[in-house]
Tab-separated table of C-alpha atoms and ligand atoms in Angstrom:
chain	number	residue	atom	x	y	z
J	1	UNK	CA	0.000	0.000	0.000
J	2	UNK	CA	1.071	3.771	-0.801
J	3	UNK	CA	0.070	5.437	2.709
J	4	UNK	CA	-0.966	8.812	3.035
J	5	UNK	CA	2.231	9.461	5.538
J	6	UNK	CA	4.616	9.704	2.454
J	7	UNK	CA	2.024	10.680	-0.423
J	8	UNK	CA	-1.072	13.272	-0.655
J	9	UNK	CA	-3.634	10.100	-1.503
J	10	UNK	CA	-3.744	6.365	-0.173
J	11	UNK	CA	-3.205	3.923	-3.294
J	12	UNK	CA	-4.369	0.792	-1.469
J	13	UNK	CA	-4.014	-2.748	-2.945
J	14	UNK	CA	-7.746	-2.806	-3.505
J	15	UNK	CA	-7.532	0.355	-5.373
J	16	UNK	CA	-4.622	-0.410	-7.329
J	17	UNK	CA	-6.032	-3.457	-8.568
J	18	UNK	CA	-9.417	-1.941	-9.454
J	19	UNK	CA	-6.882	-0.069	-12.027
J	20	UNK	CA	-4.667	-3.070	-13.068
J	21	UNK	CA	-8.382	-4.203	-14.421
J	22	UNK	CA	-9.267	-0.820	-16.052
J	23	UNK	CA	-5.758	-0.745	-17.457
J	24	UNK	CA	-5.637	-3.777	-18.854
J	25	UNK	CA	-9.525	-3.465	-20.440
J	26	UNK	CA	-8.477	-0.781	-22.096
J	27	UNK	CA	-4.919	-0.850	-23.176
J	28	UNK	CA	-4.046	-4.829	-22.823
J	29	UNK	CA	-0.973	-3.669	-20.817
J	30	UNK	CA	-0.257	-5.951	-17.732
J	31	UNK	CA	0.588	-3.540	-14.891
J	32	UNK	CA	2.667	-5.728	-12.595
J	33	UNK	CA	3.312	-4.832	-8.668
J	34	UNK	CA	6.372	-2.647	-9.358
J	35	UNK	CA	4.126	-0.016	-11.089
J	36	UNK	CA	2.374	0.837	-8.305
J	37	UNK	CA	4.817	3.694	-7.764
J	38	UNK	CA	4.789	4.973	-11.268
J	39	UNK	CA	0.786	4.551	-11.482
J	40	UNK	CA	0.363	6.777	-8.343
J	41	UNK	CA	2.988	9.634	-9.647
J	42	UNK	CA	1.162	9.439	-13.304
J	43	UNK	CA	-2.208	9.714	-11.538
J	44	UNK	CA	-2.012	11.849	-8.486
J	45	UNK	CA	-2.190	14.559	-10.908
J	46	UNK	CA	-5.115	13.659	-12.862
J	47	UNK	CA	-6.806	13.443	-8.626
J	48	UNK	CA	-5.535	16.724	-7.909
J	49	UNK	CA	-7.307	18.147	-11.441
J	50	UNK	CA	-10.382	17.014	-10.927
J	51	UNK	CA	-10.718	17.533	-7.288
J	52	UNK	CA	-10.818	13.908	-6.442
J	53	UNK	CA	-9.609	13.387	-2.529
J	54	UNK	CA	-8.904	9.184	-3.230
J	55	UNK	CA	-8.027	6.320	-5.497
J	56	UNK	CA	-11.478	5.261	-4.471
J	57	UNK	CA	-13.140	7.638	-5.908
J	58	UNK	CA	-11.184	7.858	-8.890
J	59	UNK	CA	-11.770	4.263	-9.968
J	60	UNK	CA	-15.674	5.432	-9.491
J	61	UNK	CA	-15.240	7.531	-11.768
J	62	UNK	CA	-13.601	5.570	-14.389
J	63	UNK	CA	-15.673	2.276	-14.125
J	64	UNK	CA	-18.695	4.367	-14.961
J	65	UNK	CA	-16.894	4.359	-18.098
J	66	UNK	CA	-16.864	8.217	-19.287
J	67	UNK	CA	-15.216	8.437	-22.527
J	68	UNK	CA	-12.956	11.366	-21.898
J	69	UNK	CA	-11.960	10.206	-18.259
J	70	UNK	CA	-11.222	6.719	-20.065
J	71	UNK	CA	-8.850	8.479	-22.909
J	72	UNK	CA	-6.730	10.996	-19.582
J	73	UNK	CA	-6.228	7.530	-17.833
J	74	UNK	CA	-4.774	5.846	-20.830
J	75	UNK	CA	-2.873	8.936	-21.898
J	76	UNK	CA	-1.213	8.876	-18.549
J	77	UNK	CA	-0.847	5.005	-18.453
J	78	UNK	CA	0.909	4.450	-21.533
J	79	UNK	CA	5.008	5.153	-21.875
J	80	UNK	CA	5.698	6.683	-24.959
J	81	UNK	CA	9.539	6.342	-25.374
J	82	UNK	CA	10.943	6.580	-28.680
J	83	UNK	CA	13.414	8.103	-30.951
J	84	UNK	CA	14.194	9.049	-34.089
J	85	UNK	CA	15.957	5.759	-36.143
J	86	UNK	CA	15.643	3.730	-32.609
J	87	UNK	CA	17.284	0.328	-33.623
J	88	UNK	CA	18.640	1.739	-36.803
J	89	UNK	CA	19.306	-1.699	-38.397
J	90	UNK	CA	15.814	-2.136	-38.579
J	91	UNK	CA	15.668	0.985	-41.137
J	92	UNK	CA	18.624	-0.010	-42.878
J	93	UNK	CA	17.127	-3.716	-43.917
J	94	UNK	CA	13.597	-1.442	-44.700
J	95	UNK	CA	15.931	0.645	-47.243
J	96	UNK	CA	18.475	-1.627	-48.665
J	97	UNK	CA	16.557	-5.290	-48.383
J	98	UNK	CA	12.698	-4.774	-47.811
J	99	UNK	CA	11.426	-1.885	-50.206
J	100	UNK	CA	13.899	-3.103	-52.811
J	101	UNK	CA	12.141	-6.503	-52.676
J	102	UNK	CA	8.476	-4.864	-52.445
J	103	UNK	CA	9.510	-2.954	-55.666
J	104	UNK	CA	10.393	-5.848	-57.957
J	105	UNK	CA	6.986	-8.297	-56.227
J	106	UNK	CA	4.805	-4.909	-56.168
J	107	UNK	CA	5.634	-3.923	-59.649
J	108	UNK	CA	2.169	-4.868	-61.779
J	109	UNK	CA	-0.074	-3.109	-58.483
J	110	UNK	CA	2.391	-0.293	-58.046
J	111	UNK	CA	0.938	-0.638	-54.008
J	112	UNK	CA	2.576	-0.610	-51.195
J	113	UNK	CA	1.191	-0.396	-47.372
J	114	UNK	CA	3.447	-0.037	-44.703
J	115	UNK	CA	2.203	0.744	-40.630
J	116	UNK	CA	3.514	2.145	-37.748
J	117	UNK	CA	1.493	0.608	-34.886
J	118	UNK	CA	1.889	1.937	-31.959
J	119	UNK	CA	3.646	5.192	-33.171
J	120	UNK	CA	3.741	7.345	-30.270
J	121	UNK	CA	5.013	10.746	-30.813
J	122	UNK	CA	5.743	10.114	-34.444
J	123	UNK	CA	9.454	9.350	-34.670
J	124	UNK	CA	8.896	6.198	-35.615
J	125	UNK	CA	7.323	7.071	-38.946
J	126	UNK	CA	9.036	9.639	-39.832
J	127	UNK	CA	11.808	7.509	-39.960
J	128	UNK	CA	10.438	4.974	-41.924
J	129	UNK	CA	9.014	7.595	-44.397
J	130	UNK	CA	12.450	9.123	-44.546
J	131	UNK	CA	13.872	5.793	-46.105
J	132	UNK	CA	11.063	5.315	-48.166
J	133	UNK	CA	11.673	8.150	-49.557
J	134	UNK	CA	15.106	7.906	-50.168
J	135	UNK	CA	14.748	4.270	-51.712
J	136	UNK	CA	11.986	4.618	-53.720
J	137	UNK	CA	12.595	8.498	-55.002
J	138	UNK	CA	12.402	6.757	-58.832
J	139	UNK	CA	9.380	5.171	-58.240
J	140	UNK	CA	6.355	7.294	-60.529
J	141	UNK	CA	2.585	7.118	-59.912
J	142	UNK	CA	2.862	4.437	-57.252
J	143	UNK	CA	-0.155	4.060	-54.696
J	144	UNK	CA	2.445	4.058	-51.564
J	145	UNK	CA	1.154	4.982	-47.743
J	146	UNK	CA	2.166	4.455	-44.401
J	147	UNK	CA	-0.571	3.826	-41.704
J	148	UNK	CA	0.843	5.425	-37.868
J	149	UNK	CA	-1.469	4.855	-35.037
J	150	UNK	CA	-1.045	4.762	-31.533
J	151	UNK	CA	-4.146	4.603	-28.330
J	152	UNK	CA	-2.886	7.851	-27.191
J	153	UNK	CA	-4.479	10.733	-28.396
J	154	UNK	CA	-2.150	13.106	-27.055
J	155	UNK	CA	0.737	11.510	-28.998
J	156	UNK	CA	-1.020	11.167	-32.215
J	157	UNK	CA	-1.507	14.828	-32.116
J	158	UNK	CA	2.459	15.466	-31.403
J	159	UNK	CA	3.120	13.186	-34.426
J	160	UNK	CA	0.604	14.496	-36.732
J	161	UNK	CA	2.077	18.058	-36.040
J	162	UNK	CA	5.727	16.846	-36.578
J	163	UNK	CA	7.296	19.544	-34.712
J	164	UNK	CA	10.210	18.495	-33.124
J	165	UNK	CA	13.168	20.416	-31.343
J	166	UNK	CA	16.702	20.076	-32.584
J	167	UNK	CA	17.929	17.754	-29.050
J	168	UNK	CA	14.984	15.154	-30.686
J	169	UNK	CA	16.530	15.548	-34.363
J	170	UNK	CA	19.967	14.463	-33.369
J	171	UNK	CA	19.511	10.861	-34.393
J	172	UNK	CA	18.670	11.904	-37.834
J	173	UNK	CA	22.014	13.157	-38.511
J	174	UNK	CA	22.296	16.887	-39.733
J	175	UNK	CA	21.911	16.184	-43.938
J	176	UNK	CA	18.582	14.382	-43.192
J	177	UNK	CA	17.524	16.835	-40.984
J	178	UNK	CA	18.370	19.841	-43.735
J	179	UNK	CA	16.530	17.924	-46.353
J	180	UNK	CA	13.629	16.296	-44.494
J	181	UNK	CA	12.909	19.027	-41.060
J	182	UNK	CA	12.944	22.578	-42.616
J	183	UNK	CA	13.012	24.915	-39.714
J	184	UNK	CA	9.719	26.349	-38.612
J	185	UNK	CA	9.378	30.233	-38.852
J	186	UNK	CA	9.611	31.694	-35.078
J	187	UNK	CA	10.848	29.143	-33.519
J	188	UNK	CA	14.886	28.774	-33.926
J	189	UNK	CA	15.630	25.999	-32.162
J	190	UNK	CA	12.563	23.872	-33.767
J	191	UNK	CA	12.163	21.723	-37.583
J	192	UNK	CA	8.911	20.549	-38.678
J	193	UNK	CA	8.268	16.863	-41.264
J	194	UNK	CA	8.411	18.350	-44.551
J	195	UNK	CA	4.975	18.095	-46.048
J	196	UNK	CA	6.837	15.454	-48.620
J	197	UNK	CA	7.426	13.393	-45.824
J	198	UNK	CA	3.797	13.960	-44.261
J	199	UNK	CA	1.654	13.491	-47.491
J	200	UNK	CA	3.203	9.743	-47.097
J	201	UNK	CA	1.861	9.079	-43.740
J	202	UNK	CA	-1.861	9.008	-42.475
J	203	UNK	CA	-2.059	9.678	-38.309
J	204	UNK	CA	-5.169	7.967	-36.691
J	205	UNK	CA	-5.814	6.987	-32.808
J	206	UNK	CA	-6.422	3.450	-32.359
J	207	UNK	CA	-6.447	1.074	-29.906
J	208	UNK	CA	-5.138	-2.389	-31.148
J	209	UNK	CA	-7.283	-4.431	-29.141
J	210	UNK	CA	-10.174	-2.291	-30.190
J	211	UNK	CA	-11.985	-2.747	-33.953
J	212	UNK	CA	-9.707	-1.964	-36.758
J	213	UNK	CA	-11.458	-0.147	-39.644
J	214	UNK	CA	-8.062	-1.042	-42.004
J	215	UNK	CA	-8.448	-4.125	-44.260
J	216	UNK	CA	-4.733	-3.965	-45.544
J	217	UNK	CA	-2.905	-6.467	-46.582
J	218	UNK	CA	-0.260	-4.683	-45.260
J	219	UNK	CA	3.636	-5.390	-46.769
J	220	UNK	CA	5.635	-3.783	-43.844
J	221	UNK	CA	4.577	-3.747	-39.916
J	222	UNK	CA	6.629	-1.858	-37.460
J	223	UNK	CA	5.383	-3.121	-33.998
J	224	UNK	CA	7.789	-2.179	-31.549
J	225	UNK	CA	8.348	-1.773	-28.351
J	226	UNK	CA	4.700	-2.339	-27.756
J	227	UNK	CA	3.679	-5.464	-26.653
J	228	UNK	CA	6.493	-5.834	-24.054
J	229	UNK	CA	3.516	-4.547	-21.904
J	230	UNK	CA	1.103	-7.376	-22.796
J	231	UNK	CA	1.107	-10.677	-21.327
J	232	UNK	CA	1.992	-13.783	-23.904
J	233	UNK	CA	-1.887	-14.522	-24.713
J	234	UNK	CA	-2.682	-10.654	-25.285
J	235	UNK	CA	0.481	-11.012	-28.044
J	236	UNK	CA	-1.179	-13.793	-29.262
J	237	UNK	CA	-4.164	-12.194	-30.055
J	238	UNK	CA	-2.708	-8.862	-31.413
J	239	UNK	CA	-0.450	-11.195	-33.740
J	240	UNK	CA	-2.720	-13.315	-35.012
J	241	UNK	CA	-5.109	-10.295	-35.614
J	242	UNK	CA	-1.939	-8.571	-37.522
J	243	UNK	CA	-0.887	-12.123	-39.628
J	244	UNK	CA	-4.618	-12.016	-40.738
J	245	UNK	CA	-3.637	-8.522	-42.514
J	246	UNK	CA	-0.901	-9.465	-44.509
J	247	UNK	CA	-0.184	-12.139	-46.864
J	248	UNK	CA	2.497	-14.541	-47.017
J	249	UNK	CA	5.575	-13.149	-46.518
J	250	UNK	CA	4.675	-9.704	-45.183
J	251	UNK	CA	7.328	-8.325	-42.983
J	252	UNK	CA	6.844	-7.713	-39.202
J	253	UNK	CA	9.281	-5.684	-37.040
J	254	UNK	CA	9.601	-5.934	-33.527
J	255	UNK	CA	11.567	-4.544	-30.305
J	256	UNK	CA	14.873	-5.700	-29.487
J	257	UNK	CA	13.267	-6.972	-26.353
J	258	UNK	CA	10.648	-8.909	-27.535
J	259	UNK	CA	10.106	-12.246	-29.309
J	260	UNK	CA	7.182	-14.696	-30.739
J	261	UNK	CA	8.641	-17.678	-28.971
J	262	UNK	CA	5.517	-19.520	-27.728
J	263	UNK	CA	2.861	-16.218	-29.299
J	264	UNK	CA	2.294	-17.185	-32.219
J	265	UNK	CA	3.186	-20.040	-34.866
J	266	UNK	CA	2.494	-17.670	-37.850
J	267	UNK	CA	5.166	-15.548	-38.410
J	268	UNK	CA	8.786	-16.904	-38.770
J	269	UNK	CA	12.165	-15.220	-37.344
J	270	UNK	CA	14.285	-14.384	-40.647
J	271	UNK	CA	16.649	-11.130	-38.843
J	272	UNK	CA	17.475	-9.204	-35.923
J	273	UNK	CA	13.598	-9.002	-34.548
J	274	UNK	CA	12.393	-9.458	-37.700
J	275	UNK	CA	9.609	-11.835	-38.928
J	276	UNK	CA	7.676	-12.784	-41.920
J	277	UNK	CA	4.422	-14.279	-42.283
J	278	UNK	CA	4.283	-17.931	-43.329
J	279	UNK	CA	1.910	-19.520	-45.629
D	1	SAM	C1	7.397	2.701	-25.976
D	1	SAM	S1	6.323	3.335	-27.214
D	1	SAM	C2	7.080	2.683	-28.678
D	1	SAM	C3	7.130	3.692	-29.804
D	1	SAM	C4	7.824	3.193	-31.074
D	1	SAM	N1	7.122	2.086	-31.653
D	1	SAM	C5	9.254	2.849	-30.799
D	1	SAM	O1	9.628	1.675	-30.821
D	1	SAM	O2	10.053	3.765	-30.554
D	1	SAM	C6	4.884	2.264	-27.034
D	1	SAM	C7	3.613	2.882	-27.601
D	1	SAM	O3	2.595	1.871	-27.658
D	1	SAM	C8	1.358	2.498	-27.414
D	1	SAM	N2	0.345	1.519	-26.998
D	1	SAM	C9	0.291	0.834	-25.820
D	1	SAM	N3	-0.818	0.086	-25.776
D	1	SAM	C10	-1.481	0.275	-26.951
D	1	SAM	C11	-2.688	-0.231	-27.492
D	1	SAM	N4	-3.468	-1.078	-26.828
D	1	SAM	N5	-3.048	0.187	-28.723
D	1	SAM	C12	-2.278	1.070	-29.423
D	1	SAM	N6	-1.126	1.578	-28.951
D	1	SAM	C13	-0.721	1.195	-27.727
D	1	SAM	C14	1.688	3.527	-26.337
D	1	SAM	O4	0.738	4.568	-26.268
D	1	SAM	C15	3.077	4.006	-26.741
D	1	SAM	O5	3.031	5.217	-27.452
């Protein structure tokens, strides 16, 4: 239990757990026992805004089920971590291995689909829509678009703005950054997507354990650092809900932490936490 003598509200076990349940309804993320600290600091301030003088209370509140209560709890739930070209060797095999391949198989549809799930502030896609630029700059009058979604609406908005301050840029390297982030008027120390990197990438909320209004097939996935949050059956069901959007040999990405040992039997390890589907 969080007592009251070291923190402004009680966070008993009962209460926390009354979360763990909303949490993981909503989100699929597993909070285990060592959250309990980062759960209070995260939501003390969401109490404090709304008046609220307990945990009790505030579970009340949220198991009634109010949609904008719902979206602040997830919002302050979720860790959004992430960073320009994070696990860089995943965007070098998209450039020199992946899109090369998609080009010669996609070449009588001229389509490609590509998705960023679980995007957070953007980074992400902006990185994979910097390399497909760059590797597919002599491709004419193809249908090409990359999908970005994430469950929290406050980091969809960041990403659909694609503002970003130079300390964020400095894993793009300073040539990408001249030819991708022109500087936005006003603000010195600040770049914004360039709108040929935007007009490439569609930003929606979405929850993946909610209904997906996409039919794909989609040729790339970048899942990552997502499901490290999930417990192994919640994978299984996200996977197998992903393998049914791409065909054969469609290309999913994961974190460095995370594997589909024992998940799922339908996508098959071919790189560095990379995966295609199988028949
Ligand atoms: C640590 S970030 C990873 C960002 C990026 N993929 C990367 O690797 O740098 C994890 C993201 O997953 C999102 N997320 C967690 N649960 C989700 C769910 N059920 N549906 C959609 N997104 C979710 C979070 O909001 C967060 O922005």
């Amino acid at each position: 239990m969080i007592s009251p003598a070291s923190h402004e509200f009680e966070l008993t076990d009962r209460e926390f757990d009354r979360l763990r349940v909303l949490v993981r309804e909503h989100t699929g993320i597993s909070l285990s026992d060592g959250k309990r600290e980062l759960v209070y600091g995260r939501l003390a301030r969401r109490l404090r805004r709304l008046k609220l003088t307990s945990f009790a209370e505030y579970c009340a509140l949220v198991e009634g089920r109010p949609a904008e209560e719902t979206q602040e709890l997830i919002n302050a739930i979720t860790t959004n971590l992430t960073h320009f070209f994070r696990e860089n060797y995943h965007f070098e095999q998209l450039a020199t291995e992946v899109l090369p391949q998609l080009e010669r198989e996609r070449s009588s549809t001229r389509r490609m689909r590509l998705w960023s799930a679980g995007c957070s502030t953007g980074e992400e896609a902006y990185s994979m829509a910097i390399v497909m630029r760059e590797a597919l700059a002599h491709l004419l009058g193809w249908d090409i678009k990359l999908l970005a979604t994430d469950i929290d609406s406050k980091v969809v908005a960041t990403a659909a703005a694609g503002i970003y301050g130079a300390d964020r840029l400095s894993s793009v390297g300073a040539e990408r950054v001249r030819r991708w982030f022109p500087p936005v008027a006003g603000r010195p120390d600040s770049s914004a997507a360039s709108d040929e990197l935007k007009s490439l990438i569609t930003f929606r909320q979405l929850n993946l354990f909610g209904p997906w209004p996409m039919k794909g097939p989609f040729d790339v996935i970048f899942c990552r650092n997502v499901v490290i949050y999930f417990d192994r059956d919640t994978q299984r069901t996200l996977f197998d809900r992903m393998a049914d959007l791409q065909e054969p040999g469609g290309w999913l990405f994961i974190g460095h932490s995370e594997n589909l040992f024992n998940v799922t039997q339908r996508y098959r390890l071919v790189g560095r936490t990379v995966y295609r589907r199988v028949e």
